[in-house]
CSV table of C-alpha atoms in Angstrom, one decimal:
chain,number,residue,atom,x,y,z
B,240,UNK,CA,118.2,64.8,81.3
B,241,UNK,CA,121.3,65.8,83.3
B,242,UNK,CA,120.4,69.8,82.3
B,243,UNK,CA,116.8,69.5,83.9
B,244,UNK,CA,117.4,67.2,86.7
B,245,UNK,CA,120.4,70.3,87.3
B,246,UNK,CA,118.0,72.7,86.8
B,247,UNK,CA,115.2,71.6,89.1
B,248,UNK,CA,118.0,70.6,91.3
B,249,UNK,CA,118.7,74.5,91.3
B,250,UNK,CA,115.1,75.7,91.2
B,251,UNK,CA,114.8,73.7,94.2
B,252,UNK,CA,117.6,75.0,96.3
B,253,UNK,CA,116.0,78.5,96.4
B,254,UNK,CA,114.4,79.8,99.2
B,255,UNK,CA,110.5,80.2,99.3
B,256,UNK,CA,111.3,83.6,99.9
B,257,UNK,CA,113.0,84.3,96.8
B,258,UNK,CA,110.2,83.1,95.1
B,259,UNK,CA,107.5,84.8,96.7
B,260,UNK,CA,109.8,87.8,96.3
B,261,UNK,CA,109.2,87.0,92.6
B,262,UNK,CA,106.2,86.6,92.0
B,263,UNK,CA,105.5,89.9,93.5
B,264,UNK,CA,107.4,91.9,91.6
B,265,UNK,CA,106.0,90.1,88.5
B,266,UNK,CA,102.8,91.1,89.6
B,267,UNK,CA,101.4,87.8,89.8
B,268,UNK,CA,101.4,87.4,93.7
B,269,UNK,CA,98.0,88.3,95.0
B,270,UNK,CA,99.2,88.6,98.6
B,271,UNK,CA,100.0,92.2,99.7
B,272,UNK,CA,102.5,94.2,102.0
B,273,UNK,CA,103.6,92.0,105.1
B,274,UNK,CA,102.1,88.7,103.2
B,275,UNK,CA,105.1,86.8,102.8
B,276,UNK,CA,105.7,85.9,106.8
B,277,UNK,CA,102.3,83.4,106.5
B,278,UNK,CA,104.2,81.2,104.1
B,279,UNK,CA,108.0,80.7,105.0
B,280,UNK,CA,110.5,80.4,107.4
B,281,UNK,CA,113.9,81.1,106.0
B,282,UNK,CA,117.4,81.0,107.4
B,283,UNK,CA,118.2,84.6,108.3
B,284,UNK,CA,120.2,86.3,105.9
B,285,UNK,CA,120.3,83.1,103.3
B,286,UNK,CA,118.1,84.7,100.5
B,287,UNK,CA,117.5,88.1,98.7
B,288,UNK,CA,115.8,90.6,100.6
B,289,UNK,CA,112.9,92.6,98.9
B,290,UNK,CA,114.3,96.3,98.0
B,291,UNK,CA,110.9,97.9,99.4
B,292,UNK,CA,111.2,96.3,102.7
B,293,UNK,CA,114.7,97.5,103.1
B,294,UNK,CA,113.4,101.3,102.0
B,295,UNK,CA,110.5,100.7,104.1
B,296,UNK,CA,113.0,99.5,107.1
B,297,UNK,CA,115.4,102.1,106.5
B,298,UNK,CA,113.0,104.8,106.9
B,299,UNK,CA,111.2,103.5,109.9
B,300,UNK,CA,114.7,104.0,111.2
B,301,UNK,CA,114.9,107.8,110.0
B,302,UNK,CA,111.9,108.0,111.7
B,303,UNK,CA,112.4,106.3,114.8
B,304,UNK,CA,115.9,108.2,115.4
B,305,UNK,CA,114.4,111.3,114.3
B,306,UNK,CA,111.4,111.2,117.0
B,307,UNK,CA,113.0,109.6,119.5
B,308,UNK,CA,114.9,112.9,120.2
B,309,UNK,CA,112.1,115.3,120.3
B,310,UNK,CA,110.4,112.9,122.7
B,311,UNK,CA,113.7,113.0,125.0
B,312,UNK,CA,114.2,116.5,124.5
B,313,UNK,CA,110.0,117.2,125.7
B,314,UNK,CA,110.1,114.3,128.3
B,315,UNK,CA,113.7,115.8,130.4
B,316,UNK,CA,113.1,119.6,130.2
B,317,UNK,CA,110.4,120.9,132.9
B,318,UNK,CA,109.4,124.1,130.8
B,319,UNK,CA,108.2,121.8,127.8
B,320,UNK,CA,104.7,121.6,129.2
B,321,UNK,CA,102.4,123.5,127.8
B,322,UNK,CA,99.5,122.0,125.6
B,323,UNK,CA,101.4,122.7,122.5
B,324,UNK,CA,104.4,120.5,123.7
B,325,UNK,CA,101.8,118.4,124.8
B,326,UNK,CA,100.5,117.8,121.5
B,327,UNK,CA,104.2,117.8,120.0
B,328,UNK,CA,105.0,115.2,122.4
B,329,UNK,CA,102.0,113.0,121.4
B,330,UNK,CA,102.4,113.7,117.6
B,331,UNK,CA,106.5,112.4,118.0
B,332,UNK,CA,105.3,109.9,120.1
B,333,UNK,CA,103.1,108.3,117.8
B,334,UNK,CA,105.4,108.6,114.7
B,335,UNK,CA,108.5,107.3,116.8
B,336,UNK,CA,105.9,104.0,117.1
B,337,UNK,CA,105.5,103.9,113.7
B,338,UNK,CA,109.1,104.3,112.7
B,339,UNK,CA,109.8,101.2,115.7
B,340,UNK,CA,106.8,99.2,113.8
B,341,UNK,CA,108.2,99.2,110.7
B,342,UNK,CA,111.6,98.1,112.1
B,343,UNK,CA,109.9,95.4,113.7
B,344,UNK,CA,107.9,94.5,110.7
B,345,UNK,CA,110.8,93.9,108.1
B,346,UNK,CA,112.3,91.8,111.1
B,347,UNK,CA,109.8,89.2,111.7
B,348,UNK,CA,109.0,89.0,108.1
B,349,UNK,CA,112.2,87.9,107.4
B,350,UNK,CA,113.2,86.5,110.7
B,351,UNK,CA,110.4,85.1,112.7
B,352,UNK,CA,107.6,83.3,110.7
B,353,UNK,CA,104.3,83.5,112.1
B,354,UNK,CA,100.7,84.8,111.5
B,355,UNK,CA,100.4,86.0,115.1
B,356,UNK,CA,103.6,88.1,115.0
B,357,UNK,CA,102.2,89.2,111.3
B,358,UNK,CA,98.8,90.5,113.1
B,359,UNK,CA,100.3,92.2,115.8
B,360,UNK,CA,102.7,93.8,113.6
B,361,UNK,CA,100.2,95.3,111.4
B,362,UNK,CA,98.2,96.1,114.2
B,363,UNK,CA,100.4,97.8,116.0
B,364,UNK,CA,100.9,99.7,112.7
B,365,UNK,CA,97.9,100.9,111.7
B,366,UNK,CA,97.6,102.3,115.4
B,367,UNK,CA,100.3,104.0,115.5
B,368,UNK,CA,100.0,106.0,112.2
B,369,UNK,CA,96.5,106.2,112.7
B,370,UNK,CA,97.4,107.9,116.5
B,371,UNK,CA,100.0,110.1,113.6
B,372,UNK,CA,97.2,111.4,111.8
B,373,UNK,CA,94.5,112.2,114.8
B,374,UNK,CA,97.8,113.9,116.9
B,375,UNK,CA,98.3,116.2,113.6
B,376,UNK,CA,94.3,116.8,113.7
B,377,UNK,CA,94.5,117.9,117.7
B,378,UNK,CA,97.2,120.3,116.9
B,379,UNK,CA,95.5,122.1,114.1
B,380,UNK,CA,92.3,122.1,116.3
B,381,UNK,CA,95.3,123.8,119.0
B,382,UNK,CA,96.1,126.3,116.7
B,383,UNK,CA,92.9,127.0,115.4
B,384,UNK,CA,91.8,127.7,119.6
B,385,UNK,CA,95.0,129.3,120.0
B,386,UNK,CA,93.8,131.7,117.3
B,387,UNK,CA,90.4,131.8,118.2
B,388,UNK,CA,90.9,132.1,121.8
B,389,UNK,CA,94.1,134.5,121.9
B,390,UNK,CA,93.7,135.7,125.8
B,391,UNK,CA,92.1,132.7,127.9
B,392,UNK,CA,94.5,129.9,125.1
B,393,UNK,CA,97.0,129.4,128.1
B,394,UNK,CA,95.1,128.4,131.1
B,395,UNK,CA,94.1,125.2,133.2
B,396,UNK,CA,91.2,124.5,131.4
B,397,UNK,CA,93.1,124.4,127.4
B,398,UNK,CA,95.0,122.0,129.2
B,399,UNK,CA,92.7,119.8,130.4
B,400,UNK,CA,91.1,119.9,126.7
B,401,UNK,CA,94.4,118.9,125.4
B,402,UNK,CA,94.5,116.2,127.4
B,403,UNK,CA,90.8,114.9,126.6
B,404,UNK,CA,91.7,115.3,123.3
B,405,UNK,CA,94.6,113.3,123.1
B,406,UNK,CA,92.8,110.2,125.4
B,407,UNK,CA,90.3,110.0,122.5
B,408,UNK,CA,93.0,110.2,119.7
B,409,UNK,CA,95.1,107.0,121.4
B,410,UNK,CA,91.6,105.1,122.1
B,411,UNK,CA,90.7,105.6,118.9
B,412,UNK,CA,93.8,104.1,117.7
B,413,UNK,CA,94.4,101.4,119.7
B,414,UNK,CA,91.0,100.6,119.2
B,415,UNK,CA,91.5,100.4,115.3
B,416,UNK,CA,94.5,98.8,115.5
B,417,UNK,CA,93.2,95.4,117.7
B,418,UNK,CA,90.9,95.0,115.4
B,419,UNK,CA,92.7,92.8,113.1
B,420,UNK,CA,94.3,90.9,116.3
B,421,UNK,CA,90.8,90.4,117.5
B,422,UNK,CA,89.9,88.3,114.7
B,423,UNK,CA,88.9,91.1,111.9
B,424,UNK,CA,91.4,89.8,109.3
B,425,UNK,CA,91.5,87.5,106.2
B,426,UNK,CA,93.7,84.7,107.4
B,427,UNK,CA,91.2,82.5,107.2
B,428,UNK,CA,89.1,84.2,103.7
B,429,UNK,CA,91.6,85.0,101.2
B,430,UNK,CA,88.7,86.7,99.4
B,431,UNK,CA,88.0,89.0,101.6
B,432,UNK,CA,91.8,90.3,101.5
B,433,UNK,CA,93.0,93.5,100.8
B,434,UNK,CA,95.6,95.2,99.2
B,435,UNK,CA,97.3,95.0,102.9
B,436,UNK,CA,97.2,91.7,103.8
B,437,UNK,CA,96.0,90.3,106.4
B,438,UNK,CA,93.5,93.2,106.5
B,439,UNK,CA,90.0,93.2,104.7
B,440,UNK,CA,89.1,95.0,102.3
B,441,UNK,CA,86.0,96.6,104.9
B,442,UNK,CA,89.1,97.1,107.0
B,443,UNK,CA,91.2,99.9,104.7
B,444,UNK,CA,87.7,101.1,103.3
B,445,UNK,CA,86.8,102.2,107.0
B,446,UNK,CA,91.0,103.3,107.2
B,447,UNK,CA,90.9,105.4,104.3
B,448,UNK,CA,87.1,106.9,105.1
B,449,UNK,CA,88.8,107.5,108.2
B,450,UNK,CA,91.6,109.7,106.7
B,451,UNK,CA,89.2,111.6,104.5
B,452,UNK,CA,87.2,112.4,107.1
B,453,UNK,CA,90.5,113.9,108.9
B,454,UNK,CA,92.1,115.7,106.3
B,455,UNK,CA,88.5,117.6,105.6
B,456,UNK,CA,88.4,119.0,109.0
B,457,UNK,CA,91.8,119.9,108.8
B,458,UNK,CA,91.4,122.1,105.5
B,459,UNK,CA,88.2,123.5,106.8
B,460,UNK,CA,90.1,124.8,110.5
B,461,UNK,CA,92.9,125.4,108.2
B,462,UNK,CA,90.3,127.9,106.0
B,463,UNK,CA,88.6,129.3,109.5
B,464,UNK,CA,92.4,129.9,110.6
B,465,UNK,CA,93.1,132.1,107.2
B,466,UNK,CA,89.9,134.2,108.2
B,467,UNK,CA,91.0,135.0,111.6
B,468,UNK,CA,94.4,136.6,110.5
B,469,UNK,CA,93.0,138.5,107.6
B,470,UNK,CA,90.7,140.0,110.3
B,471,UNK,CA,93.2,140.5,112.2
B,472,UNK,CA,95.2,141.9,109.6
B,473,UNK,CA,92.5,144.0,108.7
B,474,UNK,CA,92.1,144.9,112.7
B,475,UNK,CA,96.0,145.7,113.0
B,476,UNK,CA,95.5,148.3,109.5
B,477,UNK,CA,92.8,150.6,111.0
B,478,UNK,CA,94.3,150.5,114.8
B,479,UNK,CA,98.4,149.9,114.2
B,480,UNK,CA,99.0,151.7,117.5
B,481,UNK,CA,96.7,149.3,119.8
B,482,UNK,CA,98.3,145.9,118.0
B,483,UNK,CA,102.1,144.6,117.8
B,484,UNK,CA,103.6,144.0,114.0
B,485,UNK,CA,104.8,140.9,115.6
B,486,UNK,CA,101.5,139.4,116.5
B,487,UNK,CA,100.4,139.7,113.0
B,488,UNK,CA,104.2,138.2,111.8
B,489,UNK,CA,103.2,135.5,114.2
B,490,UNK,CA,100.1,134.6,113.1
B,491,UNK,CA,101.3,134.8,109.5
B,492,UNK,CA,103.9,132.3,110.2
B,493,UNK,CA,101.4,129.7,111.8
B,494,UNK,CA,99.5,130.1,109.1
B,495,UNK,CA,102.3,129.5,107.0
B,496,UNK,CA,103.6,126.3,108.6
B,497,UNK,CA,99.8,125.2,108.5
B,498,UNK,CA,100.0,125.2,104.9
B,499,UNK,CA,103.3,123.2,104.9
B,500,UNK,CA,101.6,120.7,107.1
B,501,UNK,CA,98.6,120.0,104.7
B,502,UNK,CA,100.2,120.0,101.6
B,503,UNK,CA,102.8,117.6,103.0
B,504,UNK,CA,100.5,115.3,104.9
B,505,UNK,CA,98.1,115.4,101.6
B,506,UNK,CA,100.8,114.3,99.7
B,507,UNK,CA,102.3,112.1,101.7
B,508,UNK,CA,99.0,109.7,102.5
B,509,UNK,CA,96.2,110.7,99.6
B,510,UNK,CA,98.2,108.6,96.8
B,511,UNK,CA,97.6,105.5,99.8
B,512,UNK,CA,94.2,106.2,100.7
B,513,UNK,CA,93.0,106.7,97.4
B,514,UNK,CA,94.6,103.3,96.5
B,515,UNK,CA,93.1,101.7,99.7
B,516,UNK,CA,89.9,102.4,98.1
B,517,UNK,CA,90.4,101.7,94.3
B,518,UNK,CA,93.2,97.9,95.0
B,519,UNK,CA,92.4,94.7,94.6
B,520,UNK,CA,93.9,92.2,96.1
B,521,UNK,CA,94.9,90.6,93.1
B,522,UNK,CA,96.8,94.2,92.1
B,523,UNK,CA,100.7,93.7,92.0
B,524,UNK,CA,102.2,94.6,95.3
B,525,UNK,CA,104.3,96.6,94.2
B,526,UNK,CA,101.9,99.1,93.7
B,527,UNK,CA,101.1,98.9,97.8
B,528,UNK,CA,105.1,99.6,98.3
B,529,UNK,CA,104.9,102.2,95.9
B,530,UNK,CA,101.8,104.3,97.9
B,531,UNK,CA,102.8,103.3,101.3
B,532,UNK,CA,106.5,104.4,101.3
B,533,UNK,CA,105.4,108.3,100.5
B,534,UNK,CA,103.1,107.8,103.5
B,535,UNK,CA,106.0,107.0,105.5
B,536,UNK,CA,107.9,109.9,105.4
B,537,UNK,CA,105.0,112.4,106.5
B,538,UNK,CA,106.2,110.9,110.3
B,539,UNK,CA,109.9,111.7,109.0
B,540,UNK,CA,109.0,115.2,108.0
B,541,UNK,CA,106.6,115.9,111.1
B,542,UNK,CA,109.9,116.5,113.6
B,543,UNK,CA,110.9,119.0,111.4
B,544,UNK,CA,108.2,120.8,110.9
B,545,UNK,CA,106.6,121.1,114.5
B,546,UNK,CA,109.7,120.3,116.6
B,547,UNK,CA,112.9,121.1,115.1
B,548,UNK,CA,111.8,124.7,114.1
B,549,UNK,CA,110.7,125.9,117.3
B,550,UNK,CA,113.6,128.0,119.6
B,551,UNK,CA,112.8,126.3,122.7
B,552,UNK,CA,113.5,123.0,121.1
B,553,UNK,CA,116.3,124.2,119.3
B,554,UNK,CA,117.9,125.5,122.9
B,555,UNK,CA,116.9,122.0,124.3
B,556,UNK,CA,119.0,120.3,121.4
B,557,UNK,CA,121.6,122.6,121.8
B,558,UNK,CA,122.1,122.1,125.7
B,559,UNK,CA,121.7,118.1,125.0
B,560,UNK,CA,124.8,118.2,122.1
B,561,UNK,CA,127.0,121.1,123.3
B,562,UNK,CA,126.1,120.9,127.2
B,563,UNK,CA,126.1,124.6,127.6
B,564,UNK,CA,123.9,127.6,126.4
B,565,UNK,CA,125.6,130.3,126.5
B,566,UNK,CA,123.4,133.2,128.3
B,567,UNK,CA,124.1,136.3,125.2
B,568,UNK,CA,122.9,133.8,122.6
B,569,UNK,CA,119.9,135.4,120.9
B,570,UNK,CA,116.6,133.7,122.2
B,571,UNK,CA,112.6,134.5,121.4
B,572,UNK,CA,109.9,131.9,122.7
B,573,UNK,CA,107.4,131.7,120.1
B,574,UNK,CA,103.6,131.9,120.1
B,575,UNK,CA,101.6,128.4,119.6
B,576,UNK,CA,100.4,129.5,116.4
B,577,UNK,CA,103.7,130.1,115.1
B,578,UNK,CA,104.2,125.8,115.5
């Protein structure tokens, strides 16, 4: 009797957390990613902490630190204007949201308990990696124009299309992501739950149609791109004299970086789409961790990929930590479709 009531006595001195904690890494939790903040209120750091939320926290902050420069560096330097910094701006932007989002998230579920805070959490969320993917979409339609469109690309008017461009992209998003804060969520229907709770399972389905839908026009301007510089390959063999090797260089190296950019972003957010998709609720959640942490570091990678390879950036960067920039140093602005 005195070893049970000591027991139970035990049993009950754990937090709900640790529990819920359990249960979902035993797989028999049916609540999903950012669940647990509906159901407890804990003392802050008086219970275990769920390892995925600290990766997941950790690399929001990779990602928020990472972004936040390049939006500094775009934001304080005058000459950072044209529509591919635009689009840079917008693409860091969104990801240094998402990265702040996360953060956020692993703080309120541990911190603040409440399903309004949970909603516009996830909302905030999904619209700013949803604002991720349609920036990534508006620079490949950039460099497919930049391509396509080689001697009116840098006028008023590619400006002005950048611009509409991104206005639909951050609509878009923000409009997906009030959705759930307007009232399209489970909290009220557990059955209609899905592997992201509080979201419905007609929620992610549209999500992950979404992405699809994305990453298909991507490949196929990605495709139209890989015509234009064999042609112009092709263009530069029969007349060398009329055409610079370093255009050709150029365009090989945009079409280069493009193929960096798809393979990463496919890799990065098909394993969570697919799974968007093909989970149940009543999946282990650790399978939602284990797709949704790869997606997170496609708005780690993006800096380095657009931003952090491009000289005027690297100049910017250099001024900002050495506060000089010394006039002999070796300097080449680049073409758009080199980003």
């Amino acid at each position: 009797m005195n070893e049970s009531a000591a027991a139970n006595e035990s049993f009950a001195g754990l937090p709900v957390a640790s529990l819920v904690e359990a249960e979902a890494f035993n797989g028999n939790n049916s609540r999903a990613l950012f669940s647990s903040s509906s159901y407890f209120s804990p003392p802050l750091f008086d219970f275990p902490v769920n390892p995925w939320d600290i990766m997941l926290c950790l690399s929001g902050t990779v990602i928020a630190c990472e972004n936040a420069i390049v939006v500094a560096i775009i934001f304080y330097t005058p000459t950072l204007r044209t529509p591919m910094f635009v689009l840079i701006g917008s693409l860091a932007t969104a990801d240094l949201l998402s990265g702040v989002g996360l953060i956020l998230n692993f703080v309120f579920q541990y911190v603040v308990s409440s399903e309004t805070v949970s909603l516009l959490t996830v909302g905030f969320l999904v619209a700013s990696f949803t604002a991720s993917i349609s920036s990534l979409l508006a620079i490949t339609v950039d460099r497919y124009l930049s391509l396509y469109n080689a001697l009116t690309y840098v006028s008023e008017k590619t400006l002005h299309y950048v611009h509409l461009m991104l206005i639909g992209a951050w609509g878009v998003s923000v409009g997906l992501g009030l959705l759930p804060v307007l009232g399209w969520n489970c909290l009220d229907d557990d059955e209609t739950c899905s592997i992201v709770r509080p979201l419905r399972r007609a929620n992610v389905t549209l999500l992950a149609v979404s992405f699809f839908v994305i990453f298909a026009l991507m490949l196929s301007l990605y495709v139209r791109i890989c015509k234009i510089v064999c042609r112009h390959a092709h263009q530069i063999a029969l007349q060398q004299h009329f055409f610079a090797a370093s255009h050709y260089v150029a365009n090989k190296k945009g079409v280069s970086t493009l193929a960096i950019i798809l393979g990463t972003f496919g890799a990065s957010w098909l394993p969570f789409a697919v799974y968007c998709l093909v989970g149940e609720r009543e999946y282990p959640t650790v399978y939602t961790y284990a797709t949704l942490l790869p997606a997170t570091y496609n708005s780690m990678i993006n800096p380095i990929i657009y931003a952090y390879r491009n000289a005027e950036i690297q100049r910017s960067l250099y001024m900002l930590f050495c506060g000089c920039f010394h006039a002999n140093t070796f300097y080449r602005s680049r073409s758009p479709s080199e980003v």
